[in-house]
Amino acid sequence: MNAEHADQAQGSGPASLPADDGPRPWALLLAAGRGSRMAAATGGTSKQFLLWKDAPLYWHSARTFSRSGVVAGIIFVFPPDALARCEDEVRALDARYPLGLPWKAVSGGAERDDSVRNGLAALPKAVTHILIHDAARPFMSARLVHAVRAGLADGAVAVIPALPVTDTIKMVEDGQVQSTLPRHRLVAVQTPQGFARSELEAAHAARAAGCAAGQEQQPVTDDAMLMEAAGHTVRVVAGEKTNCKITTVEDMALLSPSPSLQPRTGMGYDVHRYAQDAGEPKARPMKLGGIAIDKAPAVLAHSDGDVLLHALCDALLGCAGLGDIGEHFPDADARFDNISSAVLLDQVLTRVRRAGIRPCHADMTIVAQKPRLAAFKDAIRHNVARLLQLPPEAVNVKATTEERLGFTGREEGIKAYAVVSALYDPPAAADAGECHHAS
């Protein structure tokens, strides 16, 4: 599949954010493991297929990659004997929770590095960078995806997220301590890990050649090991305490519903004036819910002027008691000049989720005499659902006029209302440095 024809891959669609000057990597999602250590507790179900919030664990990572806005496509790597079933499952999930990205499903191999090589072979030829993620880490954030990708954009050929080790670590052999390792030099490594494709493929090829020559090879637990062996510098960025991996039976408690969920409601409102001339300073082409509206008046705004996403941001902030969009992204700040409102929404989502808020429904109304929006409502609904990581049935979009009354009736501007329903899970455990996730 060539990059020029990437839109022919399964699930093709628009990315959530426009490309910038950095690389747009594809994500390689490893979901081919057998999970034998947990088989008794899961009834034989591999951990990446355990259901959480009505979807398998691997799908939560796929949705986070989609919401990040910097990933161009996804390769799913599944067990060979389950590939057809898993591909059908991804197709059904993508219909309900649209990724808005091209994707492809391929078979894994006998070992982790075999699965990675199979995934690399399925990438479009023009792809230059790759993010590799373990499907058993469903809690990663879009912020972490951005941090790893930023390291690649800065010229690194290998970037890994890691956390400082807080326990004392000792080397043990035959039940006896051999040495104590210097804790200040140790980190615990996570995924996603980012790589320049050509260098990573060369490192994998070198390992495969060594295996073919009968050379003894150390087991590979992450791809950074191969880059280290090839002599490349591996850059480290800050990981996340909440980016836990489901590895043991005890870890399954992270998937259990929290008993402390409380309902929250937030209301948002925003308005933008129409430009008299499309060339007027701060005149922006109309977008609603991240969707470009053809043949519509330009709006005056400091950001891109998406009145619907601005109202949605305020509703989300209201659920968390975090003020309003103007406090977080003031229009006097040059950093937000013509910024995508999808970027602002992503930052708002990060803040409200850190505050323990989980959005579960959004109801929005657009008020404008022109343009007519009936033809756009379905696209807006699905795109907002994708940005919020909600199924389309949890998002409602309405459009109305005011019968030529008021400033909207005089075709002087556009306004929007949003009401968000959410659940609040007090983040006490997360504050204590533990993994804690509302179901």
CSV table of C-alpha atoms in Angstrom, one decimal:
chain,number,residue,atom,x,y,z
A,1,MET,CA,0.0,0.0,0.0
A,2,ASN,CA,1.7,3.2,-1.2
A,3,ALA,CA,1.3,6.4,0.8
A,4,GLU,CA,-0.3,8.0,-2.3
A,5,HIS,CA,-3.0,5.5,-2.0
A,6,ALA,CA,-3.2,5.4,1.8
A,7,ASP,CA,-6.9,6.5,1.6
A,8,GLN,CA,-7.7,3.1,0.2
A,9,ALA,CA,-6.8,1.4,3.5
A,10,GLN,CA,-9.5,0.3,5.8
A,11,GLY,CA,-11.2,3.1,7.8
A,12,SER,CA,-9.7,6.1,5.8
A,13,GLY,CA,-10.9,9.5,6.8
A,14,PRO,CA,-9.7,13.0,7.7
A,15,ALA,CA,-7.1,13.5,10.5
A,16,SER,CA,-8.3,15.5,13.5
A,17,LEU,CA,-5.7,18.2,13.0
A,18,PRO,CA,-3.8,19.7,10.0
A,19,ALA,CA,-0.3,18.6,9.4
A,20,ASP,CA,2.5,20.9,10.6
A,21,ASP,CA,6.2,21.0,9.9
A,22,GLY,CA,7.0,17.8,11.9
A,23,PRO,CA,6.7,14.2,10.7
A,24,ARG,CA,3.3,12.5,10.7
A,25,PRO,CA,4.2,9.0,11.9
A,26,TRP,CA,2.1,6.0,11.6
A,27,ALA,CA,1.3,4.0,14.8
A,28,LEU,CA,2.1,0.3,15.1
A,29,LEU,CA,-0.2,-1.2,17.7
A,30,LEU,CA,1.1,-4.6,19.0
A,31,ALA,CA,-1.8,-6.9,19.9
A,32,ALA,CA,-0.5,-10.3,18.9
A,33,GLY,CA,0.6,-11.6,22.4
A,34,ARG,CA,-0.9,-14.6,24.0
A,35,GLY,CA,-1.0,-13.4,27.6
A,36,SER,CA,-0.4,-16.9,29.1
A,37,ARG,CA,0.4,-15.5,32.6
A,38,MET,CA,-3.2,-14.3,32.9
A,39,ALA,CA,-5.0,-17.0,31.0
A,40,ALA,CA,-6.5,-18.6,34.1
A,41,ALA,CA,-8.0,-15.4,35.3
A,42,THR,CA,-9.3,-14.2,32.0
A,43,GLY,CA,-10.8,-17.5,30.8
A,44,GLY,CA,-8.2,-17.8,28.1
A,45,THR,CA,-8.8,-14.3,26.7
A,46,SER,CA,-5.6,-12.5,25.8
A,47,LYS,CA,-5.3,-9.3,27.9
A,48,GLN,CA,-5.4,-7.0,24.9
A,49,PHE,CA,-8.8,-8.3,24.1
A,50,LEU,CA,-10.3,-7.7,27.5
A,51,LEU,CA,-13.3,-5.4,27.5
A,52,TRP,CA,-13.1,-2.1,29.2
A,53,LYS,CA,-15.7,0.6,28.7
A,54,ASP,CA,-17.4,-1.6,26.1
A,55,ALA,CA,-14.4,-1.9,23.9
A,56,PRO,CA,-11.2,-4.2,23.9
A,57,LEU,CA,-8.1,-2.7,25.5
A,58,TYR,CA,-6.3,-2.3,22.2
A,59,TRP,CA,-9.0,-0.1,20.8
A,60,HIS,CA,-8.5,2.5,23.6
A,61,SER,CA,-4.9,3.1,22.4
A,62,ALA,CA,-6.1,3.3,18.8
A,63,ARG,CA,-8.6,6.0,19.8
A,64,THR,CA,-5.9,8.0,21.7
A,65,PHE,CA,-3.6,7.9,18.6
A,66,SER,CA,-6.5,9.2,16.5
A,67,ARG,CA,-7.4,12.0,19.0
A,68,SER,CA,-3.7,13.1,19.2
A,69,GLY,CA,-4.0,14.7,15.7
A,70,VAL,CA,-0.4,13.9,14.8
A,71,VAL,CA,-0.7,10.3,13.8
A,72,ALA,CA,-1.4,9.6,10.1
A,73,GLY,CA,-2.5,6.0,10.3
A,74,ILE,CA,-2.5,2.8,12.3
A,75,ILE,CA,-1.2,-0.8,11.8
A,76,PHE,CA,-2.9,-3.3,14.0
A,77,VAL,CA,-0.8,-6.5,14.6
A,78,PHE,CA,-3.0,-9.4,15.7
A,79,PRO,CA,-2.4,-13.2,16.4
A,80,PRO,CA,-2.2,-15.0,13.0
A,81,ASP,CA,-5.1,-17.4,13.9
A,82,ALA,CA,-7.4,-14.5,14.9
A,83,LEU,CA,-6.5,-12.0,12.1
A,84,ALA,CA,-9.8,-12.3,10.2
A,85,ARG,CA,-11.9,-12.1,13.3
A,86,CYS,CA,-9.9,-9.1,14.6
A,87,GLU,CA,-10.1,-7.3,11.3
A,88,ASP,CA,-13.9,-7.6,11.4
A,89,GLU,CA,-13.9,-6.4,15.0
A,90,VAL,CA,-11.8,-3.3,14.1
A,91,ARG,CA,-14.1,-2.6,11.2
A,92,ALA,CA,-17.2,-2.7,13.5
A,93,LEU,CA,-15.5,-0.6,16.1
A,94,ASP,CA,-14.4,2.0,13.6
A,95,ALA,CA,-18.0,2.3,12.4
A,96,ARG,CA,-19.2,3.0,16.0
A,97,TYR,CA,-16.2,5.0,17.2
A,98,PRO,CA,-14.7,6.5,14.0
A,99,LEU,CA,-10.9,6.8,14.0
A,100,GLY,CA,-10.8,9.1,11.1
A,101,LEU,CA,-7.5,7.5,10.1
A,102,PRO,CA,-6.4,4.9,7.5
A,103,TRP,CA,-5.7,1.5,9.1
A,104,LYS,CA,-4.6,-2.0,8.3
A,105,ALA,CA,-4.5,-5.3,10.2
A,106,VAL,CA,-1.6,-7.7,9.8
A,107,SER,CA,-0.5,-11.0,11.4
A,108,GLY,CA,2.0,-11.1,14.2
A,109,GLY,CA,5.0,-13.4,14.5
A,110,ALA,CA,6.4,-15.9,16.9
A,111,GLU,CA,8.3,-13.2,18.9
A,112,ARG,CA,7.8,-9.5,19.6
A,113,ASP,CA,10.4,-8.5,17.1
A,114,ASP,CA,8.8,-10.7,14.4
A,115,SER,CA,5.5,-8.9,15.0
A,116,VAL,CA,7.2,-5.5,14.7
A,117,ARG,CA,8.9,-6.5,11.4
A,118,ASN,CA,5.5,-7.6,10.0
A,119,GLY,CA,4.0,-4.3,11.0
A,120,LEU,CA,6.9,-2.3,9.4
A,121,ALA,CA,6.5,-4.3,6.2
A,122,ALA,CA,2.8,-3.2,5.9
A,123,LEU,CA,3.6,0.6,6.2
A,124,PRO,CA,3.0,2.9,3.2
A,125,LYS,CA,6.4,3.3,1.5
A,126,ALA,CA,6.5,7.1,2.0
A,127,VAL,CA,6.1,6.8,5.8
A,128,THR,CA,9.3,8.0,7.5
A,129,HIS,CA,8.5,7.7,11.2
A,130,ILE,CA,6.7,5.1,13.4
A,131,LEU,CA,5.3,5.0,16.9
A,132,ILE,CA,5.2,1.5,18.4
A,133,HIS,CA,2.9,0.8,21.3
A,134,ASP,CA,1.9,-2.2,23.4
A,135,ALA,CA,-1.8,-2.8,23.3
A,136,ALA,CA,-1.9,-3.8,27.0
A,137,ARG,CA,-1.2,-0.1,27.9
A,138,PRO,CA,-4.7,1.4,27.3
A,139,PHE,CA,-4.3,4.4,29.5
A,140,MET,CA,-1.7,6.5,27.6
A,141,SER,CA,-2.7,10.1,26.8
A,142,ALA,CA,-2.6,12.2,23.7
A,143,ARG,CA,-0.1,14.4,25.6
A,144,LEU,CA,2.4,11.5,25.7
A,145,VAL,CA,1.9,10.8,22.0
A,146,HIS,CA,2.8,14.5,21.3
A,147,ALA,CA,5.9,14.3,23.5
A,148,VAL,CA,7.3,11.3,21.7
A,149,ARG,CA,6.5,12.7,18.3
A,150,ALA,CA,8.0,16.1,19.3
A,151,GLY,CA,11.3,14.3,20.0
A,152,LEU,CA,11.2,12.8,16.5
A,153,ALA,CA,10.4,16.2,15.0
A,154,ASP,CA,13.5,17.6,16.8
A,155,GLY,CA,15.7,15.1,14.9
A,156,ALA,CA,16.0,12.1,17.2
A,157,VAL,CA,16.0,8.7,15.6
A,158,ALA,CA,14.7,7.0,18.7
A,159,VAL,CA,12.5,8.4,21.5
A,160,ILE,CA,11.2,6.5,24.5
A,161,PRO,CA,9.0,7.7,27.5
A,162,ALA,CA,10.3,6.7,30.9
A,163,LEU,CA,9.8,7.3,34.6
A,164,PRO,CA,12.4,7.5,37.4
A,165,VAL,CA,12.7,4.3,39.5
A,166,THR,CA,11.7,4.9,43.1
A,167,ASP,CA,12.4,1.5,44.5
A,168,THR,CA,15.9,0.2,45.3
A,169,ILE,CA,16.9,-2.3,42.6
A,170,LYS,CA,19.3,-5.2,43.3
A,171,MET,CA,21.0,-7.7,41.1
A,172,VAL,CA,20.1,-11.2,42.4
A,173,GLU,CA,21.4,-14.7,41.5
A,174,ASP,CA,20.5,-18.0,43.1
A,175,GLY,CA,18.6,-16.2,45.8
A,176,GLN,CA,21.5,-13.9,46.8
A,177,VAL,CA,22.1,-10.2,46.2
A,178,GLN,CA,25.1,-9.7,43.9
A,179,SER,CA,25.0,-5.9,43.8
A,180,THR,CA,22.8,-2.8,44.3
A,181,LEU,CA,22.2,-0.7,41.2
A,182,PRO,CA,22.5,3.1,41.3
A,183,ARG,CA,18.8,4.1,41.4
A,184,HIS,CA,19.5,7.7,40.2
A,185,ARG,CA,20.6,6.3,36.8
A,186,LEU,CA,17.6,3.9,36.3
A,187,VAL,CA,14.3,4.5,34.6
A,188,ALA,CA,11.2,2.4,33.9
A,189,VAL,CA,10.5,2.4,30.2
A,190,GLN,CA,7.0,2.7,28.6
A,191,THR,CA,5.4,2.9,25.2
A,192,PRO,CA,4.7,4.4,22.7
A,193,GLN,CA,8.2,4.6,21.5
A,194,GLY,CA,9.1,6.6,18.4
A,195,PHE,CA,11.6,5.8,15.7
A,196,ALA,CA,12.9,6.9,12.3
A,197,ARG,CA,11.7,4.1,10.1
A,198,SER,CA,14.9,3.5,8.0
A,199,GLU,CA,17.1,3.2,11.1
A,200,LEU,CA,14.7,0.9,12.9
A,201,GLU,CA,14.3,-1.4,9.9
A,202,ALA,CA,18.1,-1.6,9.6
A,203,ALA,CA,18.3,-2.6,13.3
A,204,HIS,CA,15.7,-5.3,12.8
A,205,ALA,CA,17.4,-6.5,9.7
A,206,ALA,CA,20.7,-6.8,11.6
A,207,ARG,CA,19.1,-8.9,14.3
A,208,ALA,CA,17.4,-11.1,11.7
A,209,ALA,CA,20.7,-11.7,10.0
A,210,GLY,CA,22.3,-12.6,13.3
A,211,CYS,CA,19.6,-15.1,14.0
A,212,ALA,CA,20.0,-16.6,10.6
A,213,ALA,CA,23.7,-16.9,11.1
A,214,GLY,CA,23.1,-18.9,14.3
A,215,GLN,CA,24.4,-16.1,16.6
A,216,GLU,CA,23.0,-16.1,20.1
A,217,GLN,CA,20.6,-13.2,20.5
A,218,GLN,CA,19.4,-11.5,23.7
A,219,PRO,CA,15.6,-11.5,24.0
A,220,VAL,CA,14.1,-8.2,22.8
A,221,THR,CA,11.7,-6.6,25.2
A,222,ASP,CA,11.4,-3.2,23.3
A,223,ASP,CA,12.7,-1.8,20.0
A,224,ALA,CA,14.9,0.7,21.7
A,225,MET,CA,17.2,-2.3,22.6
A,226,LEU,CA,17.8,-2.9,18.9
A,227,MET,CA,18.6,0.8,18.3
A,228,GLU,CA,21.0,0.8,21.3
A,229,ALA,CA,22.7,-2.3,19.8
A,230,ALA,CA,23.0,-0.5,16.5
A,231,GLY,CA,24.8,2.4,18.1
A,232,HIS,CA,22.0,5.0,17.9
A,233,THR,CA,21.3,7.5,20.6
A,234,VAL,CA,18.0,6.9,22.3
A,235,ARG,CA,16.3,10.1,23.6
A,236,VAL,CA,14.2,9.9,26.8
A,237,VAL,CA,11.1,12.0,27.5
A,238,ALA,CA,8.9,12.0,30.6
A,239,GLY,CA,6.5,9.1,30.9
A,240,GLU,CA,3.2,9.0,32.7
A,241,LYS,CA,2.5,7.3,36.0
A,242,THR,CA,-1.0,6.5,34.7
A,243,ASN,CA,0.4,4.8,31.6
A,244,CYS,CA,0.2,1.4,33.3
A,245,LYS,CA,0.5,-2.0,31.6
A,246,ILE,CA,-2.0,-4.7,32.2
A,247,THR,CA,0.5,-7.6,33.0
A,248,THR,CA,-0.7,-9.5,36.1
A,249,VAL,CA,-4.0,-10.6,37.5
A,250,GLU,CA,-3.7,-7.8,40.1
A,251,ASP,CA,-3.5,-5.2,37.3
A,252,MET,CA,-7.0,-6.1,36.2
A,253,ALA,CA,-8.3,-4.2,39.2
A,254,LEU,CA,-7.4,-1.0,37.1
A,255,LEU,CA,-10.3,-2.0,34.8
A,256,SER,CA,-12.9,-2.3,37.5
A,257,PRO,CA,-15.6,0.4,37.8
A,258,SER,CA,-15.0,3.0,40.4
A,259,PRO,CA,-17.7,3.2,43.1
A,260,SER,CA,-17.3,7.0,43.6
A,261,LEU,CA,-18.6,8.2,40.2
A,262,GLN,CA,-20.7,11.4,40.5
A,263,PRO,CA,-22.8,13.1,37.8
A,264,ARG,CA,-21.7,16.5,36.5
A,265,THR,CA,-23.2,18.8,33.9
A,266,GLY,CA,-21.6,21.8,32.1
A,267,MET,CA,-23.0,24.4,29.8
A,268,GLY,CA,-21.1,26.4,27.2
A,269,TYR,CA,-22.0,29.3,24.9
A,270,ASP,CA,-20.0,31.2,22.3
A,271,VAL,CA,-20.6,33.7,19.5
A,272,HIS,CA,-18.6,35.0,16.6
A,273,ARG,CA,-19.3,38.0,14.3
A,274,TYR,CA,-19.2,37.5,10.5
A,275,ALA,CA,-16.5,39.4,8.6
A,276,GLN,CA,-17.6,42.0,6.2
A,277,ASP,CA,-14.8,41.1,3.9
A,278,ALA,CA,-13.0,37.7,3.6
A,279,GLY,CA,-9.7,39.7,3.5
A,280,GLU,CA,-10.4,41.5,6.8
A,281,PRO,CA,-7.8,40.9,9.5
A,282,LYS,CA,-8.7,37.9,11.7
A,283,ALA,CA,-11.3,36.7,9.2
A,284,ARG,CA,-11.3,32.9,9.3
A,285,PRO,CA,-13.0,30.4,7.0
A,286,MET,CA,-16.0,28.9,8.9
A,287,LYS,CA,-15.5,25.6,10.7
A,288,LEU,CA,-18.0,24.0,13.0
A,289,GLY,CA,-17.0,21.0,15.1
A,290,GLY,CA,-13.8,20.8,13.1
A,291,ILE,CA,-15.6,20.5,9.8
A,292,ALA,CA,-15.0,23.1,7.1
A,293,ILE,CA,-18.3,24.7,6.0
A,294,ASP,CA,-18.4,25.5,2.3
A,295,LYS,CA,-19.9,28.7,0.9
A,296,ALA,CA,-20.2,30.2,4.4
A,297,PRO,CA,-19.4,33.6,5.7
A,298,ALA,CA,-15.9,34.1,7.2
A,299,VAL,CA,-15.9,34.6,11.0
A,300,LEU,CA,-13.8,37.1,13.0
A,301,ALA,CA,-11.7,35.3,15.7
A,302,HIS,CA,-8.3,35.1,17.3
A,303,SER,CA,-8.2,31.3,16.9
A,304,ASP,CA,-9.7,29.5,13.9
A,305,GLY,CA,-13.2,30.7,15.1
A,306,ASP,CA,-14.9,27.3,15.5
A,307,VAL,CA,-17.8,28.6,17.6
A,308,LEU,CA,-19.2,25.1,18.3
A,309,LEU,CA,-15.9,23.7,19.7
A,310,HIS,CA,-15.5,26.8,21.8
A,311,ALA,CA,-18.9,26.3,23.3
A,312,LEU,CA,-18.0,22.6,23.9
A,313,CYS,CA,-14.7,23.6,25.6
A,314,ASP,CA,-16.6,25.9,28.0
A,315,ALA,CA,-19.1,23.1,28.8
A,316,LEU,CA,-16.3,20.7,29.5
A,317,LEU,CA,-14.5,23.2,31.7
A,318,GLY,CA,-17.9,23.8,33.5
A,319,CYS,CA,-18.1,20.1,34.4
A,320,ALA,CA,-14.7,20.4,36.1
A,321,GLY,CA,-15.2,23.8,37.6
A,322,LEU,CA,-12.2,25.1,35.7
A,323,GLY,CA,-13.4,28.4,34.5
A,324,ASP,CA,-13.8,29.3,30.9
A,325,ILE,CA,-11.9,29.1,27.6
A,326,GLY,CA,-10.9,32.7,27.7
A,327,GLU,CA,-9.0,32.1,31.0
A,328,HIS,CA,-7.0,29.2,29.6
A,329,PHE,CA,-6.5,30.5,26.0
A,330,PRO,CA,-6.7,34.3,26.1
A,331,ASP,CA,-7.2,36.1,22.8
A,332,ALA,CA,-4.3,38.5,23.6
A,333,ASP,CA,-1.8,35.6,23.5
A,334,ALA,CA,-0.1,35.3,20.1
A,335,ARG,CA,0.4,31.5,20.7
A,336,PHE,CA,-3.3,31.0,19.9
A,337,ASP,CA,-3.4,33.1,16.8
A,338,ASN,CA,-5.4,31.0,14.2
A,339,ILE,CA,-4.8,27.9,16.3
A,340,SER,CA,-7.0,24.9,15.5
A,341,SER,CA,-9.9,24.7,18.0
A,342,ALA,CA,-9.4,20.9,17.9
A,343,VAL,CA,-6.0,21.6,19.6
A,344,LEU,CA,-7.7,23.7,22.3
A,345,LEU,CA,-10.4,21.0,22.8
A,346,ASP,CA,-7.6,18.3,23.2
A,347,GLN,CA,-5.9,20.5,25.9
A,348,VAL,CA,-9.2,21.1,27.6
A,349,LEU,CA,-10.0,17.3,27.6
A,350,THR,CA,-6.6,16.6,29.1
A,351,ARG,CA,-7.2,19.1,31.9
A,352,VAL,CA,-10.7,18.0,32.8
A,353,ARG,CA,-9.7,14.3,32.7
A,354,ARG,CA,-6.8,15.1,35.1
A,355,ALA,CA,-9.5,16.7,37.3
A,356,GLY,CA,-11.4,13.3,37.4
A,357,ILE,CA,-14.0,14.2,34.8
A,358,ARG,CA,-15.1,11.7,32.2
A,359,PRO,CA,-17.5,13.1,29.5
A,360,CYS,CA,-20.2,10.7,28.5
A,361,HIS,CA,-22.7,12.9,26.4
A,362,ALA,CA,-22.8,16.1,24.5
A,363,ASP,CA,-25.8,18.0,23.2
A,364,MET,CA,-25.1,21.0,21.0
A,365,THR,CA,-27.1,23.7,19.1
A,366,ILE,CA,-25.9,26.0,16.4
A,367,VAL,CA,-27.9,29.2,15.8
A,368,ALA,CA,-27.4,30.9,12.5
A,369,GLN,CA,-29.6,32.4,9.8
A,370,LYS,CA,-27.0,31.4,7.3
A,371,PRO,CA,-25.4,29.2,6.2
A,372,ARG,CA,-27.9,26.3,6.0
A,373,LEU,CA,-26.3,23.4,8.0
A,374,ALA,CA,-28.5,20.4,7.5
A,375,ALA,CA,-26.0,18.8,5.1
A,376,PHE,CA,-23.2,19.2,7.6
A,377,LYS,CA,-24.8,18.0,10.8
A,378,ASP,CA,-23.9,14.3,10.5
A,379,ALA,CA,-20.2,15.0,9.6
A,380,ILE,CA,-20.0,17.4,12.6
A,381,ARG,CA,-21.6,14.9,14.9
A,382,HIS,CA,-19.2,12.1,14.0
A,383,ASN,CA,-16.1,14.3,14.1
A,384,VAL,CA,-17.0,15.7,17.5
A,385,ALA,CA,-17.7,12.2,18.8
A,386,ARG,CA,-14.2,11.2,17.6
A,387,LEU,CA,-12.6,14.1,19.3
A,388,LEU,CA,-14.4,13.4,22.5
A,389,GLN,CA,-13.7,9.6,22.2
A,390,LEU,CA,-17.5,8.9,22.4
A,391,PRO,CA,-19.7,6.8,20.2
A,392,PRO,CA,-21.8,8.9,17.7
A,393,GLU,CA,-25.0,8.1,19.6
A,394,ALA,CA,-23.6,10.0,22.6
A,395,VAL,CA,-23.3,13.2,20.6
A,396,ASN,CA,-26.2,15.3,19.3
A,397,VAL,CA,-26.0,18.3,16.9
A,398,LYS,CA,-28.9,20.6,16.2
A,399,ALA,CA,-29.1,23.7,14.0
A,400,THR,CA,-31.7,26.4,14.0
A,401,THR,CA,-32.4,30.0,13.0
A,402,GLU,CA,-34.0,32.8,15.1
A,403,GLU,CA,-36.6,33.7,12.5
A,404,ARG,CA,-34.6,36.7,11.5
A,405,LEU,CA,-34.6,38.1,15.0
A,406,GLY,CA,-31.5,39.5,16.7
A,407,PHE,CA,-28.0,39.7,15.4
A,408,THR,CA,-28.1,36.1,14.0
A,409,GLY,CA,-31.4,36.8,12.3
A,410,ARG,CA,-29.8,39.9,10.7
A,411,GLU,CA,-27.0,37.6,9.4
A,412,GLU,CA,-24.4,39.4,11.4
A,413,GLY,CA,-22.9,36.4,13.2
A,414,ILE,CA,-23.3,32.8,14.5
A,415,LYS,CA,-23.6,31.4,18.0
A,416,ALA,CA,-23.6,27.9,19.6
A,417,TYR,CA,-24.7,26.3,22.8
A,418,ALA,CA,-23.3,23.0,24.3
A,419,VAL,CA,-24.4,20.9,27.3
A,420,VAL,CA,-22.0,18.1,28.4
A,421,SER,CA,-23.0,15.4,30.8
A,422,ALA,CA,-20.1,13.7,32.6
A,423,LEU,CA,-19.1,11.5,35.5
A,424,TYR,CA,-16.7,12.7,38.2
A,425,ASP,CA,-14.3,10.3,39.8
A,426,PRO,CA,-12.2,12.0,42.5
A,427,PRO,CA,-8.5,11.6,41.4
A,428,ALA,CA,-7.2,10.9,44.9
A,429,ALA,CA,-5.4,7.7,43.9
A,430,ALA,CA,-3.8,9.5,40.9
A,431,ASP,CA,-2.6,12.3,43.2
A,432,ALA,CA,-0.9,9.6,45.3
A,433,GLY,CA,1.1,8.5,42.2
A,434,GLU,CA,-1.0,5.4,41.6
A,435,CYS,CA,-2.6,4.2,38.4
A,436,HIS,CA,-6.3,5.1,38.7
A,437,HIS,CA,-8.9,5.1,35.9
A,438,ALA,CA,-12.6,5.6,35.9
A,439,SER,CA,-14.5,2.9,34.0
